[in-house]
Amino acid sequence: MALYEHVFLARQDITPQQVDALVEQYKGVIEANGGKVGRVENWGLKSLTYRIKKNRKAHYVLMDIDAPAPAVHEVERQMRINEDILRYMTIAVEKHEEGPSAMMQKRDRDDRPRGEGRGPREGGFDRGPRPDRGDREDRPRRPREDRA
């Protein structure tokens, strides 16, 4: 049997209990077709980057699946039919990750490297002292091209 990671997005207006019911429904489909579901992570209600079917938010769920291909095809077929599922994606993997996924790992602000990708108020953009520009009063001014 092949290993898969399956992520799906459910509509924002269903309850978390309904999301859990969807997970149990699809878990039953996989097990009925000879597969197993390992880790299930509910990432919660998150904002979407762009609207999908008039929704601005969605419930995200990750499932680690160990199943034959027909079981995965059946789950995807049922997700296409279900109106509560906005999007889904199944990826074949060599092995499942141990521990929490990247979305569930708590990253503190202090874990980021200093000065990289940060604004001047947070200590970034340090270019050192500014060089002396000399006396600017003596230079003649050039007329601006758009005012000529």
GROMACS .gro file of C-alpha atoms in nm, residues 17 46 110:
model
    3
   17GLN     CA    1  -1.818   1.892   1.524
   46LYS     CA    2  -0.783   2.988   0.892
  110ASP     CA    3   1.271   3.479   1.868
   0.00000   0.00000   0.00000
